[in-house]
Amino acid sequence: MGNPSSVSFWTQANALLRKNLTFQKRNVKSNIRLILFPLIICVLLVLVQIIIDIELRKSEFKCGCVCANNKTRCEDSEKVCGPQYSDQIQVPTCPISNPAEWPPLLQLPAVSCKQNRSSCHFTTLFTADNHSFGHTVSKNMFPSTLVMNDSNIMDSLAPNVLGSESMTTDNNFNEPGFTLALPIYSLQTRCPRNNSGFSFAMAGTTGQQEIRCARGINLWRNSSSEINNELYKGYRRHNRKGRINEIVSAFDFLNSNEDGFNVTVWYNSTYKSNITFVPNALLRIPRSINLVSNAYLQFLKGPGTKMIFEFVKEMPKPETPIRLEIASLLGALFFTWVVLQLFPVILTSLVYEKQQKLRIMMRMHGLGDGPYWIISYGYFLALSTIYMLCFVIFGSVLGFKFFTLNDYSIQFVFYFIYTNLQISLAFLLASFFSNVKTATVTAYIGVFGTGLLAGFLFQFLVQDPSFSRGWIICMELYPGFALYRGLYEFAQSASSIGNYGTDGMRWKDLSGGANGMKEVLIIMVVEWIVVLFVAYYIDQVLSTGSGKNPLFFLRGFQKKPLPSLKKPSIKRQGSKVFAQMEKPDVIREREKVEQLLLEPTINHAIVCDNLKKFYPGRDGNLGKFAVRELFLGVPRGECFGMLGPNGAGKSSFISMMIGLTKPTSGAAYVQGLDIRNHMDGIYTSMGVCPQHDLLWESLTGREHLLFYGRLKNLTGSVLTQAVEESLKSLNLYHGRIADKQAGKYSGGMKRRLSVAISLIGDPSVVYMDEPSTGLDPASRRCLWKVIKHAKRDRAIILTTHSMEEAEALSDRLGIFVNGTMQCLGNPKELKGRYGGTYVFTMTTSSDHEKDVENMVQQLTPNANKIYHLSGTQKFELPKEDVKIASVFRAVEVAKRNFTVFAWGLADTTLEDVFIKVAREAEGFDTLS
Ligand SMILES: *[C@@H]1O[C@H](CO)[C@@H](O)[C@H](O)[C@H]1NC(C)=O
Ligand SMILES: *[C@@H]1O[C@H](CO)[C@@H](O)[C@H](O)[C@H]1NC(C)=O
Ligand SMILES: *[C@@H]1O[C@H](CO)[C@@H](O)[C@H](O)[C@H]1NC(C)=O
Ligand SMILES: *[C@@H]1O[C@H](CO)[C@@H](O)[C@H](O)[C@H]1NC(C)=O
Ligand SMILES: *[C@@H]1O[C@H](CO)[C@@H](O)[C@H](O)[C@H]1NC(C)=O
């Protein structure tokens, strides 16, 4: 056996890694389910995409067509198509080689002139530094009559001021003013009395177009702030007559004069298309600029001069079918779910090890925090990486632009950082959960809630340019939103409606202000580091088993005493030791311990020096000493049995010894190492068989032993041999039990496996907490054999409720009541000391109870009745008073006098000793 503390980092890491891999192999099904999740989502999106594509192929979403020759039904070949036959949705899809020319229109407020056609009027406001200048110029704006020439409509419309109240779309292939059934207004200084309108047919439109006269009125205002005020009031408010202010536009000529033209134009930009997915409607501004420029030109050069604005015309374009990339539209939400899906998996796995106390179990068998963190972290990272890789590959193979267009290196960096953040977060949150079910449910609610919240709230805030960027960044501090933002940016970059074009995201795009990816990456990296640190810190402080001081990291600055095996720096604490009343064996043990502390020998593996554990009172209850004062020295080769009623403090004692809790005062040394600060060193030479089996349900017995064997630095053939021997000796070898998953074991098999685990790798100190509970007699015998064999070169501390077991296994026994050792010694001694009596039992009918009592009184006046129930009575007879033969004789006599159903005489058992000691101690305790 080498130096126990020499178990290297890599040995531990290797053991854990192999265990995790086996574990993973066992979980193949759930792994496949996990990997299938992104595939299912991707396939789902493909299906939705196909449905959408089918829908978009319908005629509603294609360039509009009509039958030639005015027929109502016709073949496709007879159809003529084009923007003139299309509605607003269809127009953008048409191939347009020669776009139509449209007369420029003014945007008019949507005020009806329907009630009274003749009084229809539209107002323009103006102001200027030079009042007369303003008046002269504005007079030139509207013509007095409508000038039309039927032979050349287009040319003759140009000098007139035409306007429409129709909404605009995002293109000018079709001017809705001419294609919708709304009238065109001609703004004039006066209207003829018979305002019947003027009808004509525009080239490129199907129907007759009506032009109605409306009065264009120029009103002077004293200042631009007055105009502003009026426009403000007019905005969505009604004037006194109940009508909306009908202000077309307003001009401030400022300091313009003959030498210079300086004008401010107000226009209304609230006109939008009612088609929701056309966000950027065109504005009809050019004509109002032309209007005022023309008026100024006429002021300078006279009424003959005109600045004609004849038409507006879009650029030609090829056919562009409507395409909705669903992965880019909904991808952010669905892919957020895909990526977040990993979180519950990691969290659950971490909480499982905590709930089953496996983490503590591993620590007690020497697994340090460093290897645990690095291997677990690396393991989850590998899992996440494979998962994300599958996800991106599925998506790319299925042809989502979301994946194929964006730079793969950006995607890699993004997902890599996020998965790291996610793992750290899982580690952090795992500290706060102790139940797998709660953790799972909470995590899944979190996943779906985050997705929904991000998709239906966060996204709108991101898209809303008026929402403060600072707040967006604040929200992105929540990792789920940061993830969503990143995926949203990928989707935007890959979507055809996106702001960055359709060539996908490149590294250079990250420097642009509009792209949120840079911030997201920075936030995630910073958070990753912070969360990882906090998680490690909290794990160290909170976790039972290490329970470090919250300021443990400061300890590095103090001088650290080096653990030394041979001469531990043990100092007696100046504590008052109460004289134990009449317990010479306990006092002797204390003297032995004191002697041992002065002259430490390697032989005594366990030395407890006045160990105390006090649980402070809570909620008004008084505090309680679980362990009062405990002196104990257990040499190698001894099995020390600890008996005691429930709640006597045995578990508290074991907890302290295996490092789950800290002693309130006093100290204990295992192999010369102090349990208060060298627990890590102690773990490597310690084995524990806890009261409850701490096993991985999906690992087999053999795998458990291999794992713990590796943790104890066994390798190669030594390891295999140790595992085989251990399995054989504990009867786990036959019937392929060793290769069954521990979850399917019976209680007894689990127990035997736990014992095997505690003994593997030759630990020099072993604690066994009720090792034989739940075992059938045969298994128990076999277990005892193993323990007897094992105690040869070990110190074993054993707690049990079975007196038989205690007697069979222990070299020495201690009866532990109310936190103190009541007596110590080997079983025979104890029986001799406490059991100076025989127990006499006799069962008669209840009428003869008195006779039995008399008979016993005759045998000895010092008899003591200890039990009485409907005819059955038990007496203690002091050994020095009675002879067995006289008891027999008395019974013979009694049998003749009355009917005796049954009788018996027994020597004291350990059980009697135990009950006696426990009762005495408890009686004493209640008195004091
Ligand atoms: C105001 O404008 C008129 C021309 O409309 C010009 O004759 C006059 O000098 C201007 N007055 C000032 C103070 O500039
Ligand atoms: C109408 O336009 C045609 C051709 O441009 C021209 O010949 C004719 O004189 C115009 N008529 C009027 C009334 O201006
Ligand atoms: C505009 O100014 C003129 C003269 O400076 C004044 O008579 C008139 O009342 C003012 N109009 C308004 C609406 O304030
Ligand atoms: C601007 O247009 C909107 C939409 O038609 C209208 O409600 C609003 O009253 C207009 N504002 C003014 C000042 O006319
Ligand atoms: C236009 O007028 C404004 C306000 O009087 C003045 O600040 C600006 O300099 C002028 N611009 C030109 C080009 O004269």
CSV table of C-alpha atoms in Angstrom, one decimal, residues 168-506:
chain,number,residue,atom,x,y,z
A,168,THR,CA,-49.2,54.1,-50.2
A,169,THR,CA,-47.3,50.8,-50.5
A,170,ASP,CA,-43.6,50.1,-50.5
A,171,ASN,CA,-43.3,50.4,-54.3
A,172,ASN,CA,-44.4,52.6,-57.0
A,173,PHE,CA,-45.2,50.0,-59.7
A,174,ASN,CA,-48.8,50.8,-59.0
A,175,GLU,CA,-49.9,54.2,-57.8
A,176,PRO,CA,-52.8,53.3,-55.5
A,177,GLY,CA,-54.2,56.8,-56.1
A,178,PHE,CA,-55.0,55.8,-59.6
A,179,THR,CA,-55.7,52.1,-59.2
A,180,LEU,CA,-58.1,52.2,-56.2
A,181,ALA,CA,-61.6,53.4,-56.6
A,182,LEU,CA,-60.9,56.7,-54.8
A,183,PRO,CA,-61.2,60.1,-56.5
A,184,ILE,CA,-58.2,62.2,-57.4
A,185,TYR,CA,-58.5,65.8,-56.3
A,186,SER,CA,-57.3,68.7,-58.3
A,187,LEU,CA,-56.4,71.5,-55.9
A,188,GLN,CA,-57.4,74.9,-57.4
A,189,THR,CA,-57.9,78.4,-56.0
A,190,ARG,CA,-61.5,78.2,-57.0
A,191,CYS,CA,-63.9,75.5,-58.2
A,192,PRO,CA,-66.6,75.8,-60.8
A,193,ARG,CA,-70.1,75.8,-59.5
A,194,ASN,CA,-71.1,72.6,-61.3
A,195,ASN,CA,-68.3,70.5,-59.8
A,196,SER,CA,-69.0,67.3,-61.6
A,197,GLY,CA,-65.5,66.1,-62.0
A,198,PHE,CA,-63.6,65.0,-65.0
A,199,SER,CA,-63.2,61.5,-66.1
A,200,PHE,CA,-60.4,59.9,-68.1
A,201,ALA,CA,-58.6,56.6,-68.6
A,202,MET,CA,-55.0,56.4,-67.4
A,203,ALA,CA,-52.7,54.3,-69.4
A,204,GLY,CA,-52.0,51.1,-67.5
A,205,THR,CA,-55.2,51.2,-65.5
A,206,THR,CA,-58.4,49.5,-66.3
A,207,GLY,CA,-61.2,51.9,-65.3
A,208,GLN,CA,-62.2,55.5,-65.8
A,209,GLN,CA,-60.5,57.9,-63.4
A,210,GLU,CA,-62.4,60.8,-61.9
A,211,ILE,CA,-60.8,64.0,-61.1
A,212,ARG,CA,-62.7,66.3,-58.7
A,213,CYS,CA,-62.1,69.8,-57.9
A,214,ALA,CA,-61.1,70.8,-54.4
A,215,ARG,CA,-60.1,74.2,-53.1
A,216,GLY,CA,-56.6,74.6,-52.1
A,217,ILE,CA,-56.3,77.4,-49.5
A,218,ASN,CA,-53.1,79.1,-48.4
A,219,LEU,CA,-53.3,80.5,-44.9
A,220,TRP,CA,-50.7,82.9,-43.4
A,221,ARG,CA,-49.5,82.2,-39.9
A,222,ASN,CA,-47.4,84.7,-37.9
A,223,SER,CA,-44.7,82.2,-36.9
A,224,SER,CA,-43.5,78.7,-37.4
A,225,SER,CA,-44.3,77.9,-33.8
A,226,GLU,CA,-47.9,78.8,-34.5
A,227,ILE,CA,-48.0,76.4,-37.4
A,228,ASN,CA,-46.4,73.8,-35.3
A,229,ASN,CA,-49.0,74.3,-32.7
A,230,GLU,CA,-51.8,74.1,-35.1
A,231,LEU,CA,-50.5,70.9,-36.7
A,232,TYR,CA,-50.1,69.4,-33.3
A,233,LYS,CA,-53.7,70.2,-32.4
A,234,GLY,CA,-54.9,68.9,-35.7
A,235,TYR,CA,-53.2,65.7,-35.3
A,236,ARG,CA,-55.9,63.1,-34.6
A,237,ARG,CA,-58.2,65.8,-33.2
A,238,HIS,CA,-61.4,67.3,-34.4
A,239,ASN,CA,-61.9,71.0,-34.8
A,240,ARG,CA,-65.0,72.8,-33.7
A,241,LYS,CA,-67.1,71.6,-36.6
A,242,GLY,CA,-66.3,68.0,-35.7
A,243,ARG,CA,-63.9,67.7,-38.7
A,244,ILE,CA,-60.3,66.9,-38.7
A,245,ASN,CA,-58.0,69.8,-39.6
A,246,GLU,CA,-57.4,69.3,-43.3
A,247,ILE,CA,-53.9,70.4,-43.5
A,248,VAL,CA,-52.0,69.1,-46.5
A,249,SER,CA,-48.7,70.5,-45.7
A,250,ALA,CA,-47.1,73.7,-44.3
A,251,PHE,CA,-44.2,75.9,-45.4
A,252,ASP,CA,-41.9,78.2,-43.6
A,253,PHE,CA,-40.0,80.4,-46.1
A,254,LEU,CA,-37.7,81.6,-43.4
A,255,ASN,CA,-35.4,84.3,-44.7
A,256,SER,CA,-35.9,83.6,-48.4
A,257,ASN,CA,-35.8,86.5,-50.8
A,258,GLU,CA,-34.9,87.1,-54.4
A,259,ASP,CA,-31.4,86.0,-53.8
A,260,GLY,CA,-31.9,82.9,-51.9
A,261,PHE,CA,-34.5,80.2,-51.3
A,262,ASN,CA,-34.6,78.7,-47.8
A,263,VAL,CA,-37.7,76.8,-46.9
A,264,THR,CA,-38.9,74.3,-44.3
A,265,VAL,CA,-41.6,71.8,-45.3
A,266,TRP,CA,-44.0,70.1,-42.9
A,267,TYR,CA,-45.5,66.9,-44.2
A,268,ASN,CA,-47.6,64.1,-42.7
A,269,SER,CA,-45.8,60.8,-42.6
A,270,THR,CA,-48.5,58.8,-40.8
A,271,TYR,CA,-49.9,57.4,-44.0
A,272,LYS,CA,-49.1,53.7,-44.1
A,273,SER,CA,-50.2,50.7,-46.0
A,274,ASN,CA,-52.6,48.6,-44.1
A,275,ILE,CA,-50.8,45.5,-45.4
A,276,THR,CA,-48.9,44.4,-42.3
A,277,PHE,CA,-45.8,42.9,-43.8
A,278,VAL,CA,-45.0,46.1,-45.8
A,279,PRO,CA,-43.4,48.1,-43.1
A,280,ASN,CA,-41.8,50.8,-45.3
A,281,ALA,CA,-44.5,52.6,-47.1
A,282,LEU,CA,-43.4,55.3,-49.6
A,283,LEU,CA,-44.2,58.9,-48.7
A,284,ARG,CA,-45.7,61.4,-51.2
A,285,ILE,CA,-43.3,64.2,-50.5
A,286,PRO,CA,-41.7,65.0,-53.9
A,287,ARG,CA,-44.8,66.8,-55.3
A,288,SER,CA,-45.0,69.2,-52.3
A,289,ILE,CA,-41.3,70.1,-52.8
A,290,ASN,CA,-42.0,70.6,-56.4
A,291,LEU,CA,-45.0,72.8,-55.6
A,292,VAL,CA,-43.1,75.3,-53.5
A,293,SER,CA,-40.1,75.3,-55.8
A,294,ASN,CA,-42.3,76.0,-58.7
A,295,ALA,CA,-44.0,78.8,-56.9
A,296,TYR,CA,-40.6,80.4,-56.1
A,297,LEU,CA,-39.5,80.0,-59.7
A,298,GLN,CA,-42.6,81.8,-60.9
A,299,PHE,CA,-42.0,84.6,-58.3
A,300,LEU,CA,-38.5,85.1,-59.8
A,301,LYS,CA,-39.2,84.6,-63.5
A,302,GLY,CA,-42.9,85.3,-63.9
A,303,PRO,CA,-45.9,83.1,-64.4
A,304,GLY,CA,-44.8,81.7,-67.7
A,305,THR,CA,-41.9,79.8,-66.2
A,306,LYS,CA,-42.8,76.3,-65.0
A,307,MET,CA,-40.9,73.6,-63.4
A,308,ILE,CA,-42.8,70.6,-64.7
A,309,PHE,CA,-42.8,67.4,-62.7
A,310,GLU,CA,-44.3,65.0,-65.1
A,311,PHE,CA,-44.2,61.5,-63.7
A,312,VAL,CA,-42.6,59.1,-61.3
A,313,LYS,CA,-41.5,55.7,-62.4
A,314,GLU,CA,-40.0,52.7,-60.6
A,315,MET,CA,-37.0,50.9,-61.9
A,316,PRO,CA,-37.7,47.7,-63.9
A,317,LYS,CA,-37.4,44.4,-62.1
A,318,PRO,CA,-37.6,40.7,-62.8
A,319,GLU,CA,-40.2,38.3,-61.4
A,320,THR,CA,-39.8,38.0,-57.6
A,321,PRO,CA,-42.0,35.4,-56.1
A,322,ILE,CA,-42.9,35.9,-52.4
A,323,ARG,CA,-40.7,33.8,-50.2
A,324,LEU,CA,-41.2,33.3,-46.5
A,325,GLU,CA,-38.2,31.7,-44.9
A,326,ILE,CA,-39.9,30.1,-41.9
A,327,ALA,CA,-36.6,29.1,-40.2
A,328,SER,CA,-35.6,32.8,-40.2
A,329,LEU,CA,-39.0,34.0,-39.2
A,330,LEU,CA,-39.7,31.6,-36.3
A,331,GLY,CA,-36.2,30.2,-36.0
A,332,ALA,CA,-35.2,32.4,-33.1
A,333,LEU,CA,-37.9,31.0,-30.9
A,334,PHE,CA,-37.7,27.3,-31.9
A,335,PHE,CA,-33.9,27.3,-31.9
A,336,THR,CA,-33.9,29.0,-28.5
A,337,TRP,CA,-35.8,26.0,-27.3
A,338,VAL,CA,-33.5,23.6,-29.0
A,339,VAL,CA,-30.4,25.1,-27.3
A,340,LEU,CA,-32.1,25.6,-23.9
A,341,GLN,CA,-33.2,22.0,-24.0
A,342,LEU,CA,-29.7,21.0,-22.8
A,343,PHE,CA,-30.1,23.0,-19.6
A,344,PRO,CA,-32.6,20.7,-17.8
A,345,VAL,CA,-30.5,17.7,-18.8
A,346,ILE,CA,-27.3,19.1,-17.2
A,347,LEU,CA,-29.1,20.4,-14.2
A,348,THR,CA,-31.0,17.2,-13.6
A,349,SER,CA,-27.8,15.1,-13.8
A,350,LEU,CA,-26.0,17.4,-11.3
A,351,VAL,CA,-28.9,17.4,-8.9
A,352,TYR,CA,-29.3,13.7,-9.2
A,353,GLU,CA,-25.8,13.2,-7.9
A,354,LYS,CA,-26.6,15.6,-5.1
A,355,GLN,CA,-30.0,14.1,-4.2
A,356,GLN,CA,-28.6,10.6,-4.1
A,357,LYS,CA,-25.7,12.0,-2.1
A,358,LEU,CA,-23.4,10.4,-4.6
A,359,ARG,CA,-21.3,13.5,-4.7
A,360,ILE,CA,-20.6,13.2,-1.0
A,361,MET,CA,-20.0,9.5,-1.4
A,362,MET,CA,-17.5,10.1,-4.1
A,363,ARG,CA,-15.8,12.7,-2.0
A,364,MET,CA,-15.7,10.4,1.0
A,365,HIS,CA,-13.8,7.9,-1.2
A,366,GLY,CA,-11.2,10.5,-2.2
A,367,LEU,CA,-12.6,12.3,-5.2
A,368,GLY,CA,-11.3,15.9,-4.9
A,369,ASP,CA,-13.2,18.9,-6.0
A,370,GLY,CA,-10.8,19.8,-8.7
A,371,PRO,CA,-11.1,16.6,-10.7
A,372,TYR,CA,-14.8,16.5,-10.1
A,373,TRP,CA,-15.4,20.0,-11.5
A,374,ILE,CA,-13.0,19.6,-14.5
A,375,ILE,CA,-14.3,16.2,-15.5
A,376,SER,CA,-18.0,17.1,-15.0
A,377,TYR,CA,-17.6,20.3,-16.8
A,378,GLY,CA,-15.6,18.9,-19.6
A,379,TYR,CA,-18.1,16.0,-19.9
A,380,PHE,CA,-21.1,18.4,-20.2
A,381,LEU,CA,-19.2,20.5,-22.6
A,382,ALA,CA,-18.5,17.6,-24.8
A,383,LEU,CA,-22.2,16.5,-24.6
A,384,SER,CA,-23.3,20.1,-25.5
A,385,THR,CA,-20.8,20.3,-28.3
A,386,ILE,CA,-22.0,17.1,-29.9
A,387,TYR,CA,-25.6,18.1,-29.5
A,388,MET,CA,-25.0,21.6,-31.0
A,389,LEU,CA,-23.0,20.0,-33.8
A,390,CYS,CA,-25.8,17.7,-34.7
A,391,PHE,CA,-28.2,20.6,-34.6
A,392,VAL,CA,-26.2,22.7,-37.0
A,393,ILE,CA,-25.5,19.8,-39.3
A,394,PHE,CA,-29.3,18.8,-39.4
A,395,GLY,CA,-30.2,22.4,-40.1
A,396,SER,CA,-27.6,22.8,-42.8
A,397,VAL,CA,-28.4,19.5,-44.5
A,398,LEU,CA,-32.1,20.5,-44.5
A,399,GLY,CA,-31.0,23.7,-46.2
A,400,PHE,CA,-32.0,26.3,-43.7
A,401,LYS,CA,-30.5,29.7,-44.7
A,402,PHE,CA,-30.3,30.3,-41.0
A,403,PHE,CA,-27.3,28.0,-40.9
A,404,THR,CA,-26.0,28.0,-44.4
A,405,LEU,CA,-25.8,31.8,-44.9
A,406,ASN,CA,-24.3,32.9,-41.7
A,407,ASP,CA,-20.6,32.5,-41.2
A,408,TYR,CA,-20.0,29.1,-39.5
A,409,SER,CA,-17.2,30.4,-37.4
A,410,ILE,CA,-19.5,33.0,-35.8
A,411,GLN,CA,-22.0,30.3,-35.2
A,412,PHE,CA,-19.4,28.2,-33.6
A,413,VAL,CA,-18.1,30.9,-31.3
A,414,PHE,CA,-21.7,31.9,-30.4
A,415,TYR,CA,-22.9,28.4,-29.5
A,416,PHE,CA,-19.6,27.5,-27.8
A,417,ILE,CA,-19.8,30.5,-25.5
A,418,TYR,CA,-23.4,30.0,-24.8
A,419,THR,CA,-23.1,26.3,-24.0
A,420,ASN,CA,-20.3,27.2,-21.6
A,421,LEU,CA,-22.4,29.8,-19.9
A,422,GLN,CA,-25.3,27.3,-19.7
A,423,ILE,CA,-23.2,24.7,-18.1
A,424,SER,CA,-21.8,27.1,-15.5
A,425,LEU,CA,-25.4,28.2,-14.8
A,426,ALA,CA,-26.5,24.7,-14.3
A,427,PHE,CA,-23.7,24.2,-11.8
A,428,LEU,CA,-24.7,27.3,-10.0
A,429,LEU,CA,-28.4,26.4,-9.9
A,430,ALA,CA,-27.7,22.8,-8.9
A,431,SER,CA,-26.5,24.2,-5.5
A,432,PHE,CA,-30.0,25.4,-4.8
A,433,PHE,CA,-31.9,22.3,-5.7
A,434,SER,CA,-31.9,19.1,-3.7
A,435,ASN,CA,-34.6,17.2,-5.5
A,436,VAL,CA,-34.4,16.0,-9.1
A,437,LYS,CA,-38.1,16.4,-9.7
A,438,THR,CA,-38.3,19.9,-8.6
A,439,ALA,CA,-35.2,20.8,-10.5
A,440,THR,CA,-36.5,19.1,-13.7
A,441,VAL,CA,-39.9,20.8,-13.5
A,442,THR,CA,-38.5,24.2,-12.7
A,443,ALA,CA,-35.9,23.9,-15.5
A,444,TYR,CA,-38.5,22.9,-18.1
A,445,ILE,CA,-40.8,25.7,-17.1
A,446,GLY,CA,-37.9,28.0,-17.3
A,447,VAL,CA,-37.0,26.8,-20.8
A,448,PHE,CA,-40.5,27.2,-22.3
A,449,GLY,CA,-41.2,30.4,-20.4
A,450,THR,CA,-38.0,32.0,-21.5
A,451,GLY,CA,-38.7,31.0,-25.1
A,452,LEU,CA,-42.2,32.5,-25.0
A,453,LEU,CA,-41.2,35.6,-23.2
A,454,ALA,CA,-38.3,36.2,-25.6
A,455,GLY,CA,-40.4,35.5,-28.7
A,456,PHE,CA,-43.4,37.6,-27.7
A,457,LEU,CA,-42.0,40.3,-25.6
A,458,PHE,CA,-38.3,40.7,-25.9
A,459,GLN,CA,-38.3,40.6,-29.7
A,460,PHE,CA,-40.8,43.4,-29.9
A,461,LEU,CA,-38.7,45.5,-27.6
A,462,VAL,CA,-35.6,44.8,-29.8
A,463,GLN,CA,-37.5,45.7,-32.9
A,464,ASP,CA,-38.8,48.9,-31.4
A,465,PRO,CA,-36.3,51.6,-32.2
A,466,SER,CA,-37.7,53.9,-29.5
A,467,PHE,CA,-36.9,51.4,-26.8
A,468,SER,CA,-33.7,52.3,-25.0
A,469,ARG,CA,-30.7,50.2,-26.0
A,470,GLY,CA,-29.5,50.3,-22.4
A,471,TRP,CA,-32.6,48.4,-21.3
A,472,ILE,CA,-32.2,45.9,-24.0
A,473,ILE,CA,-28.6,45.2,-22.8
A,474,CYS,CA,-30.0,44.9,-19.2
A,475,MET,CA,-32.5,42.4,-20.4
A,476,GLU,CA,-29.8,40.5,-22.2
A,477,LEU,CA,-28.0,39.9,-18.9
A,478,TYR,CA,-30.6,37.2,-18.6
A,479,PRO,CA,-28.8,34.4,-20.5
A,480,GLY,CA,-32.0,33.2,-22.2
A,481,PHE,CA,-32.6,36.6,-23.7
A,482,ALA,CA,-29.0,36.9,-24.8
A,483,LEU,CA,-29.3,33.5,-26.5
A,484,TYR,CA,-32.6,34.7,-28.2
A,485,ARG,CA,-31.0,37.9,-29.3
A,486,GLY,CA,-28.1,36.1,-30.9
A,487,LEU,CA,-30.3,33.6,-32.7
A,488,TYR,CA,-32.6,36.5,-33.7
A,489,GLU,CA,-29.6,38.3,-35.2
A,490,PHE,CA,-28.7,35.1,-37.2
A,491,ALA,CA,-32.3,34.9,-38.4
A,492,GLN,CA,-32.3,38.6,-39.4
A,493,SER,CA,-29.1,38.2,-41.3
A,494,ALA,CA,-30.4,35.2,-43.2
A,495,SER,CA,-33.9,36.4,-43.9
A,496,SER,CA,-34.9,38.1,-47.1
A,497,ILE,CA,-36.8,40.8,-45.2
A,498,GLY,CA,-33.9,41.5,-43.0
A,499,ASN,CA,-32.1,44.8,-42.7
A,500,TYR,CA,-28.6,43.5,-43.5
A,501,GLY,CA,-29.4,42.0,-46.9
A,502,THR,CA,-29.4,38.3,-47.5
A,503,ASP,CA,-25.8,37.4,-47.6
A,504,GLY,CA,-25.7,36.3,-43.9
A,505,MET,CA,-23.7,37.5,-41.0
A,506,ARG,CA,-19.9,38.0,-41.4
